[in-house]
Amino acid sequence: MNSQGEFVAALLDPERDCPAQLTSWNGSDPSARFSVYRNNVLSSLIDALADSFPVVQQLVGEEFFRAMAAVFVRHSPPRTRVLGEYGAGLGDFIQGFGPAASLPYLADVARLEWLRIRAYQAADTAPLASDTLATALATPDRLGQLQLQLQPALGLLDSRFAVVSLWAAHQGALQIAQVDPYQAQSALVLRNGLHVEVIGIASSDSLFIHGLEQGLALAQAAQQAHELDPQFDLGRCLAHLLRAGAITHCAYASTEGHCHEPR
């Protein structure tokens, strides 16, 4: 391991000694100064996680969260200088973190909060004009070729737990005592301007949107949703996506693999 690698390893592992090559400009003990620096780095990263995952912290309490976050930091240090991008793997980490096993929904709450961060940071895209989609829908025999592109800020989470209600309760929109955390919910995360929304949607709506994200044609994605739930309402789901500015582009895919705009 090179000197830089040794420094990073010692910085994240309190069991490691101060790197031997470190010196101080004023003759003070390098080990003592390094210990202070190590504690400051760890505290800063934990603070960043607490800012990004406030509901997770509220669910477990500050003391537990900070102890758990310290383990995560040592397990998964940042890969970029942007602290706002730190924490993508926290949900997966929590799922395997034994002390959090009594709260099985905690990992999905962390995943939902990460989708909100991702949505806030996503690139801006202009929404599709409603009349453009109306023109395309006016020729139902071509829906098998119609593909919709969604905003990069959009995120989906299908959970075995009531992640939307848990999140809403911690925003003051619901009473936490009224939430059954073991009720499955699907979440749609969207950004309108600078505001990120968390919306509870039906599992069939989620399957439909997943299909669009995977490049399925409109009719094919809708068919999958109908097979899951015969009550799936394509018009309502499309209207919701349009109102939220979630659809950014539509085009027909030809048999040659090319796409062209509806006219």
PDB file of C-alpha atoms in Angstrom:
ATOM      1  CA  MET A   1       0.000   0.000   0.000  1.00  0.00           C
ATOM      2  CA  ASN A   2       1.384   3.450  -0.934  1.00  0.00           C
ATOM      3  CA  SER A   3       1.621   6.312   1.534  1.00  0.00           C
ATOM      4  CA  GLN A   4      -1.645   7.878   0.341  1.00  0.00           C
ATOM      5  CA  GLY A   5      -3.445   4.560   0.755  1.00  0.00           C
ATOM      6  CA  GLU A   6      -2.003   4.139   4.235  1.00  0.00           C
ATOM      7  CA  PHE A   7      -3.179   7.618   5.172  1.00  0.00           C
ATOM      8  CA  VAL A   8      -6.745   6.959   3.970  1.00  0.00           C
ATOM      9  CA  ALA A   9      -6.875   3.559   5.671  1.00  0.00           C
ATOM     10  CA  ALA A  10      -5.686   5.038   8.967  1.00  0.00           C
ATOM     11  CA  LEU A  11      -8.079   7.952   8.605  1.00  0.00           C
ATOM     12  CA  LEU A  12     -11.101   5.646   8.549  1.00  0.00           C
ATOM     13  CA  ASP A  13      -9.906   3.001  11.005  1.00  0.00           C
ATOM     14  CA  PRO A  14      -9.457   4.107  14.621  1.00  0.00           C
ATOM     15  CA  GLU A  15      -7.547   0.892  15.353  1.00  0.00           C
ATOM     16  CA  ARG A  16      -4.729   1.895  13.019  1.00  0.00           C
ATOM     17  CA  ASP A  17      -1.760   3.908  14.192  1.00  0.00           C
ATOM     18  CA  CYS A  18      -0.911   7.314  12.799  1.00  0.00           C
ATOM     19  CA  PRO A  19       1.043   6.873   9.519  1.00  0.00           C
ATOM     20  CA  ALA A  20       4.731   6.811  10.381  1.00  0.00           C
ATOM     21  CA  GLN A  21       5.710   9.348   7.708  1.00  0.00           C
ATOM     22  CA  LEU A  22       3.546  12.141   9.116  1.00  0.00           C
ATOM     23  CA  THR A  23       5.266  15.085  10.756  1.00  0.00           C
ATOM     24  CA  SER A  24       4.027  18.361  12.237  1.00  0.00           C
ATOM     25  CA  TRP A  25       5.385  21.765  11.338  1.00  0.00           C
ATOM     26  CA  ASN A  26       5.634  22.947  14.960  1.00  0.00           C
ATOM     27  CA  GLY A  27       7.095  19.803  16.518  1.00  0.00           C
ATOM     28  CA  SER A  28       3.857  18.724  18.224  1.00  0.00           C
ATOM     29  CA  ASP A  29       2.907  15.058  18.418  1.00  0.00           C
ATOM     30  CA  PRO A  30       1.693  13.955  14.939  1.00  0.00           C
ATOM     31  CA  SER A  31      -0.379  11.149  16.450  1.00  0.00           C
ATOM     32  CA  ALA A  32      -2.408  13.549  18.587  1.00  0.00           C
ATOM     33  CA  ARG A  33      -3.010  15.932  15.684  1.00  0.00           C
ATOM     34  CA  PHE A  34      -3.917  13.057  13.360  1.00  0.00           C
ATOM     35  CA  SER A  35      -6.397  11.726  15.917  1.00  0.00           C
ATOM     36  CA  VAL A  36      -8.149  15.099  16.033  1.00  0.00           C
ATOM     37  CA  TYR A  37      -8.244  15.264  12.234  1.00  0.00           C
ATOM     38  CA  ARG A  38      -9.610  11.709  12.017  1.00  0.00           C
ATOM     39  CA  ASN A  39     -12.391  12.517  14.465  1.00  0.00           C
ATOM     40  CA  ASN A  40     -13.292  15.681  12.531  1.00  0.00           C
ATOM     41  CA  VAL A  41     -13.484  13.804   9.220  1.00  0.00           C
ATOM     42  CA  LEU A  42     -15.673  11.082  10.694  1.00  0.00           C
ATOM     43  CA  SER A  43     -17.950  13.606  12.387  1.00  0.00           C
ATOM     44  CA  SER A  44     -18.312  15.615   9.154  1.00  0.00           C
ATOM     45  CA  LEU A  45     -19.306  12.543   7.147  1.00  0.00           C
ATOM     46  CA  ILE A  46     -21.805  11.458   9.797  1.00  0.00           C
ATOM     47  CA  ASP A  47     -23.281  14.980   9.813  1.00  0.00           C
ATOM     48  CA  ALA A  48     -23.643  14.811   6.016  1.00  0.00           C
ATOM     49  CA  LEU A  49     -25.526  11.520   6.294  1.00  0.00           C
ATOM     50  CA  ALA A  50     -27.762  12.918   9.026  1.00  0.00           C
ATOM     51  CA  ASP A  51     -28.653  15.864   6.769  1.00  0.00           C
ATOM     52  CA  SER A  52     -29.436  13.548   3.851  1.00  0.00           C
ATOM     53  CA  PHE A  53     -31.393  10.916   5.796  1.00  0.00           C
ATOM     54  CA  PRO A  54     -33.391  12.832   8.430  1.00  0.00           C
ATOM     55  CA  VAL A  55     -36.304  10.385   8.573  1.00  0.00           C
ATOM     56  CA  VAL A  56     -33.985   7.419   9.108  1.00  0.00           C
ATOM     57  CA  GLN A  57     -32.398   9.326  11.986  1.00  0.00           C
ATOM     58  CA  GLN A  58     -35.801  10.195  13.449  1.00  0.00           C
ATOM     59  CA  LEU A  59     -36.886   6.560  13.317  1.00  0.00           C
ATOM     60  CA  VAL A  60     -33.873   5.244  15.247  1.00  0.00           C
ATOM     61  CA  GLY A  61     -32.810   8.273  17.284  1.00  0.00           C
ATOM     62  CA  GLU A  62     -29.716  10.401  16.943  1.00  0.00           C
ATOM     63  CA  GLU A  63     -27.423   8.237  19.077  1.00  0.00           C
ATOM     64  CA  PHE A  64     -28.181   5.011  17.213  1.00  0.00           C
ATOM     65  CA  PHE A  65     -28.031   6.756  13.836  1.00  0.00           C
ATOM     66  CA  ARG A  66     -24.621   8.272  14.462  1.00  0.00           C
ATOM     67  CA  ALA A  67     -23.230   4.948  15.682  1.00  0.00           C
ATOM     68  CA  MET A  68     -24.620   3.182  12.611  1.00  0.00           C
ATOM     69  CA  ALA A  69     -23.409   5.937  10.284  1.00  0.00           C
ATOM     70  CA  ALA A  70     -19.892   5.666  11.725  1.00  0.00           C
ATOM     71  CA  VAL A  71     -19.806   1.974  10.775  1.00  0.00           C
ATOM     72  CA  PHE A  72     -21.126   2.835   7.304  1.00  0.00           C
ATOM     73  CA  VAL A  73     -18.497   5.543   6.797  1.00  0.00           C
ATOM     74  CA  ARG A  74     -15.697   3.098   7.567  1.00  0.00           C
ATOM     75  CA  HIS A  75     -17.327   0.478   5.365  1.00  0.00           C
ATOM     76  CA  SER A  76     -18.142   2.819   2.434  1.00  0.00           C
ATOM     77  CA  PRO A  77     -16.063   6.019   2.356  1.00  0.00           C
ATOM     78  CA  PRO A  78     -16.974   8.769  -0.139  1.00  0.00           C
ATOM     79  CA  ARG A  79     -15.939   8.335  -3.767  1.00  0.00           C
ATOM     80  CA  THR A  80     -16.285  12.007  -4.733  1.00  0.00           C
ATOM     81  CA  ARG A  81     -15.651  15.371  -3.081  1.00  0.00           C
ATOM     82  CA  VAL A  82     -19.374  16.257  -3.205  1.00  0.00           C
ATOM     83  CA  LEU A  83     -20.887  15.317   0.157  1.00  0.00           C
ATOM     84  CA  GLY A  84     -24.378  15.754  -1.273  1.00  0.00           C
ATOM     85  CA  GLU A  85     -23.730  12.662  -3.397  1.00  0.00           C
ATOM     86  CA  TYR A  86     -22.679  10.570  -0.402  1.00  0.00           C
ATOM     87  CA  GLY A  87     -24.913   7.820   0.953  1.00  0.00           C
ATOM     88  CA  ALA A  88     -26.180   5.984  -2.130  1.00  0.00           C
ATOM     89  CA  GLY A  89     -25.502   2.613  -0.529  1.00  0.00           C
ATOM     90  CA  LEU A  90     -26.885   3.344   2.930  1.00  0.00           C
ATOM     91  CA  GLY A  91     -30.120   1.438   2.312  1.00  0.00           C
ATOM     92  CA  ASP A  92     -28.293  -1.731   1.294  1.00  0.00           C
ATOM     93  CA  PHE A  93     -25.947  -1.327   4.252  1.00  0.00           C
ATOM     94  CA  ILE A  94     -28.829  -0.975   6.716  1.00  0.00           C
ATOM     95  CA  GLN A  95     -30.482  -4.092   5.306  1.00  0.00           C
ATOM     96  CA  GLY A  96     -27.459  -6.114   6.403  1.00  0.00           C
ATOM     97  CA  PHE A  97     -26.812  -4.208   9.631  1.00  0.00           C
ATOM     98  CA  GLY A  98     -27.707  -6.567  12.481  1.00  0.00           C
ATOM     99  CA  PRO A  99     -28.528  -3.952  15.165  1.00  0.00           C
ATOM    100  CA  ALA A 100     -31.228  -2.483  12.854  1.00  0.00           C
ATOM    101  CA  ALA A 101     -32.932  -5.837  12.223  1.00  0.00           C
ATOM    102  CA  SER A 102     -35.863  -4.952  14.507  1.00  0.00           C
ATOM    103  CA  LEU A 103     -36.838  -2.214  12.017  1.00  0.00           C
ATOM    104  CA  PRO A 104     -36.994  -4.122   8.714  1.00  0.00           C
ATOM    105  CA  TYR A 105     -38.526  -1.124   6.920  1.00  0.00           C
ATOM    106  CA  LEU A 106     -35.587   1.148   7.764  1.00  0.00           C
ATOM    107  CA  ALA A 107     -33.560   0.155   4.683  1.00  0.00           C
ATOM    108  CA  ASP A 108     -36.369   1.094   2.298  1.00  0.00           C
ATOM    109  CA  VAL A 109     -36.907   4.416   4.077  1.00  0.00           C
ATOM    110  CA  ALA A 110     -33.216   5.125   3.443  1.00  0.00           C
ATOM    111  CA  ARG A 111     -33.643   4.134  -0.218  1.00  0.00           C
ATOM    112  CA  LEU A 112     -36.614   6.511  -0.508  1.00  0.00           C
ATOM    113  CA  GLU A 113     -34.642   9.370   1.007  1.00  0.00           C
ATOM    114  CA  TRP A 114     -31.799   8.661  -1.411  1.00  0.00           C
ATOM    115  CA  LEU A 115     -34.230   8.847  -4.362  1.00  0.00           C
ATOM    116  CA  ARG A 116     -35.211  12.312  -3.121  1.00  0.00           C
ATOM    117  CA  ILE A 117     -31.561  13.394  -3.075  1.00  0.00           C
ATOM    118  CA  ARG A 118     -31.025  11.936  -6.547  1.00  0.00           C
ATOM    119  CA  ALA A 119     -34.145  13.706  -7.852  1.00  0.00           C
ATOM    120  CA  TYR A 120     -33.047  17.048  -6.456  1.00  0.00           C
ATOM    121  CA  GLN A 121     -29.637  16.747  -8.123  1.00  0.00           C
ATOM    122  CA  ALA A 122     -30.874  15.453 -11.494  1.00  0.00           C
ATOM    123  CA  ALA A 123     -30.533  17.479 -14.676  1.00  0.00           C
ATOM    124  CA  ASP A 124     -33.338  19.828 -15.668  1.00  0.00           C
ATOM    125  CA  THR A 125     -35.487  18.692 -18.601  1.00  0.00           C
ATOM    126  CA  ALA A 126     -38.384  20.414 -20.328  1.00  0.00           C
ATOM    127  CA  PRO A 127     -41.729  18.601 -19.910  1.00  0.00           C
ATOM    128  CA  LEU A 128     -43.625  17.308 -22.922  1.00  0.00           C
ATOM    129  CA  ALA A 129     -46.489  19.514 -24.110  1.00  0.00           C
ATOM    130  CA  SER A 130     -49.830  17.841 -23.408  1.00  0.00           C
ATOM    131  CA  ASP A 131     -51.071  18.422 -26.960  1.00  0.00           C
ATOM    132  CA  THR A 132     -48.076  16.502 -28.338  1.00  0.00           C
ATOM    133  CA  LEU A 133     -49.044  13.416 -26.379  1.00  0.00           C
ATOM    134  CA  ALA A 134     -52.721  13.946 -27.246  1.00  0.00           C
ATOM    135  CA  THR A 135     -51.783  13.865 -30.927  1.00  0.00           C
ATOM    136  CA  ALA A 136     -49.938  10.591 -30.462  1.00  0.00           C
ATOM    137  CA  LEU A 137     -52.785   9.014 -28.493  1.00  0.00           C
ATOM    138  CA  ALA A 138     -55.234  10.006 -31.227  1.00  0.00           C
ATOM    139  CA  THR A 139     -53.939   7.116 -33.363  1.00  0.00           C
ATOM    140  CA  PRO A 140     -54.510   4.062 -31.122  1.00  0.00           C
ATOM    141  CA  ASP A 141     -53.410   1.625 -33.806  1.00  0.00           C
ATOM    142  CA  ARG A 142     -49.867   2.983 -33.399  1.00  0.00           C
ATOM    143  CA  LEU A 143     -49.636   2.752 -29.612  1.00  0.00           C
ATOM    144  CA  GLY A 144     -47.631  -0.428 -30.038  1.00  0.00           C
ATOM    145  CA  GLN A 145     -44.806   1.763 -31.378  1.00  0.00           C
ATOM    146  CA  LEU A 146     -45.168   4.805 -29.125  1.00  0.00           C
ATOM    147  CA  GLN A 147     -42.358   5.231 -26.604  1.00  0.00           C
ATOM    148  CA  LEU A 148     -42.278   7.792 -23.794  1.00  0.00           C
ATOM    149  CA  GLN A 149     -39.168   9.235 -22.191  1.00  0.00           C
ATOM    150  CA  LEU A 150     -39.336  10.260 -18.533  1.00  0.00           C
ATOM    151  CA  GLN A 151     -37.483  12.952 -16.618  1.00  0.00           C
ATOM    152  CA  PRO A 152     -34.121  11.880 -15.144  1.00  0.00           C
ATOM    153  CA  ALA A 153     -35.292  13.047 -11.715  1.00  0.00           C
ATOM    154  CA  LEU A 154     -37.988  10.375 -11.590  1.00  0.00           C
ATOM    155  CA  GLY A 155     -37.505   7.520  -9.141  1.00  0.00           C
ATOM    156  CA  LEU A 156     -39.542   4.466  -8.160  1.00  0.00           C
ATOM    157  CA  LEU A 157     -39.478   2.302  -5.064  1.00  0.00           C
ATOM    158  CA  ASP A 158     -41.634  -0.790  -4.579  1.00  0.00           C
ATOM    159  CA  SER A 159     -41.521  -1.727  -0.928  1.00  0.00           C
ATOM    160  CA  ARG A 160     -43.010  -4.397   1.333  1.00  0.00           C
ATOM    161  CA  PHE A 161     -43.421  -1.593   3.851  1.00  0.00           C
ATOM    162  CA  ALA A 162     -45.364   1.669   4.191  1.00  0.00           C
ATOM    163  CA  VAL A 163     -42.444   3.867   3.164  1.00  0.00           C
ATOM    164  CA  VAL A 164     -44.613   6.666   1.763  1.00  0.00           C
ATOM    165  CA  SER A 165     -46.719   6.883   4.926  1.00  0.00           C
ATOM    166  CA  LEU A 166     -43.660   6.688   7.172  1.00  0.00           C
ATOM    167  CA  TRP A 167     -42.025   9.511   5.236  1.00  0.00           C
ATOM    168  CA  ALA A 168     -45.230  11.586   5.245  1.00  0.00           C
ATOM    169  CA  ALA A 169     -45.678  11.107   9.000  1.00  0.00           C
ATOM    170  CA  HIS A 170     -42.266  12.610   9.602  1.00  0.00           C
ATOM    171  CA  GLN A 171     -43.255  15.636   7.483  1.00  0.00           C
ATOM    172  CA  GLY A 172     -46.293  16.215   9.707  1.00  0.00           C
ATOM    173  CA  ALA A 173     -48.772  15.059   7.035  1.00  0.00           C
ATOM    174  CA  LEU A 174     -49.859  11.957   9.014  1.00  0.00           C
ATOM    175  CA  GLN A 175     -49.871  10.788  12.603  1.00  0.00           C
ATOM    176  CA  ILE A 176     -47.125   8.184  13.052  1.00  0.00           C
ATOM    177  CA  ALA A 177     -49.383   6.208  15.428  1.00  0.00           C
ATOM    178  CA  GLN A 178     -51.832   5.722  12.538  1.00  0.00           C
ATOM    179  CA  VAL A 179     -49.237   4.199  10.208  1.00  0.00           C
ATOM    180  CA  ASP A 180     -49.004   0.431   9.805  1.00  0.00           C
ATOM    181  CA  PRO A 181     -45.369   0.101   8.665  1.00  0.00           C
ATOM    182  CA  TYR A 182     -45.962  -3.432   7.375  1.00  0.00           C
ATOM    183  CA  GLN A 183     -48.372  -2.377   4.613  1.00  0.00           C
ATOM    184  CA  ALA A 184     -46.742  -2.626   1.183  1.00  0.00           C
ATOM    185  CA  GLN A 185     -46.506   0.640  -0.764  1.00  0.00           C
ATOM    186  CA  SER A 186     -45.003   1.908  -4.003  1.00  0.00           C
ATOM    187  CA  ALA A 187     -43.445   5.369  -4.135  1.00  0.00           C
ATOM    188  CA  LEU A 188     -43.034   7.719  -7.072  1.00  0.00           C
ATOM    189  CA  VAL A 189     -40.438  10.457  -6.585  1.00  0.00           C
ATOM    190  CA  LEU A 190     -40.620  13.485  -8.884  1.00  0.00           C
ATOM    191  CA  ARG A 191     -39.213  16.978  -8.980  1.00  0.00           C
ATOM    192  CA  ASN A 192     -41.372  19.965  -9.857  1.00  0.00           C
ATOM    193  CA  GLY A 193     -39.085  22.966 -10.127  1.00  0.00           C
ATOM    194  CA  LEU A 194     -37.017  22.857  -6.946  1.00  0.00           C
ATOM    195  CA  HIS A 195     -39.608  20.862  -5.011  1.00  0.00           C
ATOM    196  CA  VAL A 196     -39.203  17.081  -4.753  1.00  0.00           C
ATOM    197  CA  GLU A 197     -42.444  15.160  -4.234  1.00  0.00           C
ATOM    198  CA  VAL A 198     -42.985  11.688  -2.786  1.00  0.00           C
ATOM    199  CA  ILE A 199     -46.244  10.217  -4.092  1.00  0.00           C
ATOM    200  CA  GLY A 200     -47.871   6.920  -3.197  1.00  0.00           C
ATOM    201  CA  ILE A 201     -48.979   5.038  -6.322  1.00  0.00           C
ATOM    202  CA  ALA A 202     -50.606   1.699  -7.086  1.00  0.00           C
ATOM    203  CA  SER A 203     -48.311  -1.222  -7.806  1.00  0.00           C
ATOM    204  CA  SER A 204     -49.756  -1.452 -11.333  1.00  0.00           C
ATOM    205  CA  ASP A 205     -48.866   2.208 -11.960  1.00  0.00           C
ATOM    206  CA  SER A 206     -45.350   1.483 -10.758  1.00  0.00           C
ATOM    207  CA  LEU A 207     -45.050  -1.515 -13.089  1.00  0.00           C
ATOM    208  CA  PHE A 208     -46.262   0.627 -15.997  1.00  0.00           C
ATOM    209  CA  ILE A 209     -43.710   3.357 -15.284  1.00  0.00           C
ATOM    210  CA  HIS A 210     -40.949   0.764 -14.861  1.00  0.00           C
ATOM    211  CA  GLY A 211     -41.863  -0.541 -18.294  1.00  0.00           C
ATOM    212  CA  LEU A 212     -41.578   2.922 -19.840  1.00  0.00           C
ATOM    213  CA  GLU A 213     -38.179   3.381 -18.187  1.00  0.00           C
ATOM    214  CA  GLN A 214     -37.041   0.095 -19.706  1.00  0.00           C
ATOM    215  CA  GLY A 215     -37.987   1.294 -23.192  1.00  0.00           C
ATOM    216  CA  LEU A 216     -41.230  -0.638 -23.624  1.00  0.00           C
ATOM    217  CA  ALA A 217     -43.797   0.825 -25.980  1.00  0.00           C
ATOM    218  CA  LEU A 218     -46.832   2.409 -24.324  1.00  0.00           C
ATOM    219  CA  ALA A 219     -49.217  -0.421 -25.208  1.00  0.00           C
ATOM    220  CA  GLN A 220     -46.819  -3.105 -24.000  1.00  0.00           C
ATOM    221  CA  ALA A 221     -46.174  -1.338 -20.675  1.00  0.00           C
ATOM    222  CA  ALA A 222     -49.919  -0.833 -20.210  1.00  0.00           C
ATOM    223  CA  GLN A 223     -50.609  -4.499 -20.955  1.00  0.00           C
ATOM    224  CA  GLN A 224     -48.203  -5.562 -18.206  1.00  0.00           C
ATOM    225  CA  ALA A 225     -49.942  -3.257 -15.754  1.00  0.00           C
ATOM    226  CA  HIS A 226     -53.392  -4.598 -16.746  1.00  0.00           C
ATOM    227  CA  GLU A 227     -52.193  -8.152 -16.181  1.00  0.00           C
ATOM    228  CA  LEU A 228     -51.142  -7.198 -12.669  1.00  0.00           C
ATOM    229  CA  ASP A 229     -54.328  -5.261 -11.960  1.00  0.00           C
ATOM    230  CA  PRO A 230     -57.317  -5.248 -14.345  1.00  0.00           C
ATOM    231  CA  GLN A 231     -58.374  -1.939 -12.765  1.00  0.00           C
ATOM    232  CA  PHE A 232     -55.233  -0.172 -14.017  1.00  0.00           C
ATOM    233  CA  ASP A 233     -56.296   3.176 -15.498  1.00  0.00           C
ATOM    234  CA  LEU A 234     -53.921   4.206 -18.293  1.00  0.00           C
ATOM    235  CA  GLY A 235     -55.532   7.606 -18.852  1.00  0.00           C
ATOM    236  CA  ARG A 236     -55.371   8.547 -15.181  1.00  0.00           C
ATOM    237  CA  CYS A 237     -51.753   7.447 -14.879  1.00  0.00           C
ATOM    238  CA  LEU A 238     -50.687   9.362 -18.009  1.00  0.00           C
ATOM    239  CA  ALA A 239     -52.575  12.467 -16.855  1.00  0.00           C
ATOM    240  CA  HIS A 240     -50.777  12.295 -13.510  1.00  0.00           C
ATOM    241  CA  LEU A 241     -47.381  12.004 -15.195  1.00  0.00           C
ATOM    242  CA  LEU A 242     -48.174  14.897 -17.550  1.00  0.00           C
ATOM    243  CA  ARG A 243     -49.353  17.195 -14.737  1.00  0.00           C
ATOM    244  CA  ALA A 244     -46.153  16.450 -12.836  1.00  0.00           C
ATOM    245  CA  GLY A 245     -43.990  17.191 -15.884  1.00  0.00           C
ATOM    246  CA  ALA A 246     -42.597  13.664 -15.740  1.00  0.00           C
ATOM    247  CA  ILE A 247     -42.850  12.945 -19.480  1.00  0.00           C
ATOM    248  CA  THR A 248     -40.205  14.745 -21.519  1.00  0.00           C
ATOM    249  CA  HIS A 249     -40.388  13.182 -24.981  1.00  0.00           C
ATOM    250  CA  CYS A 250     -42.467  10.813 -27.101  1.00  0.00           C
ATOM    251  CA  ALA A 251     -41.710   9.171 -30.409  1.00  0.00           C
ATOM    252  CA  TYR A 252     -42.737   6.260 -32.605  1.00  0.00           C
ATOM    253  CA  ALA A 253     -40.232   3.458 -32.992  1.00  0.00           C
ATOM    254  CA  SER A 254     -40.185   2.133 -36.559  1.00  0.00           C
ATOM    255  CA  THR A 255     -39.517  -1.458 -37.550  1.00  0.00           C
ATOM    256  CA  GLU A 256     -36.032  -0.316 -38.620  1.00  0.00           C
ATOM    257  CA  GLY A 257     -35.301   0.781 -35.058  1.00  0.00           C
ATOM    258  CA  HIS A 258     -35.488   4.533 -35.777  1.00  0.00           C
ATOM    259  CA  CYS A 259     -37.703   6.929 -33.831  1.00  0.00           C
ATOM    260  CA  HIS A 260     -39.677   9.912 -35.095  1.00  0.00           C
ATOM    261  CA  GLU A 261     -41.942  12.464 -33.488  1.00  0.00           C
ATOM    262  CA  PRO A 262     -45.740  12.153 -33.659  1.00  0.00           C
ATOM    263  CA  ARG A 263     -47.241  14.501 -36.249  1.00  0.00           C
TER     264      ARG A 263
END
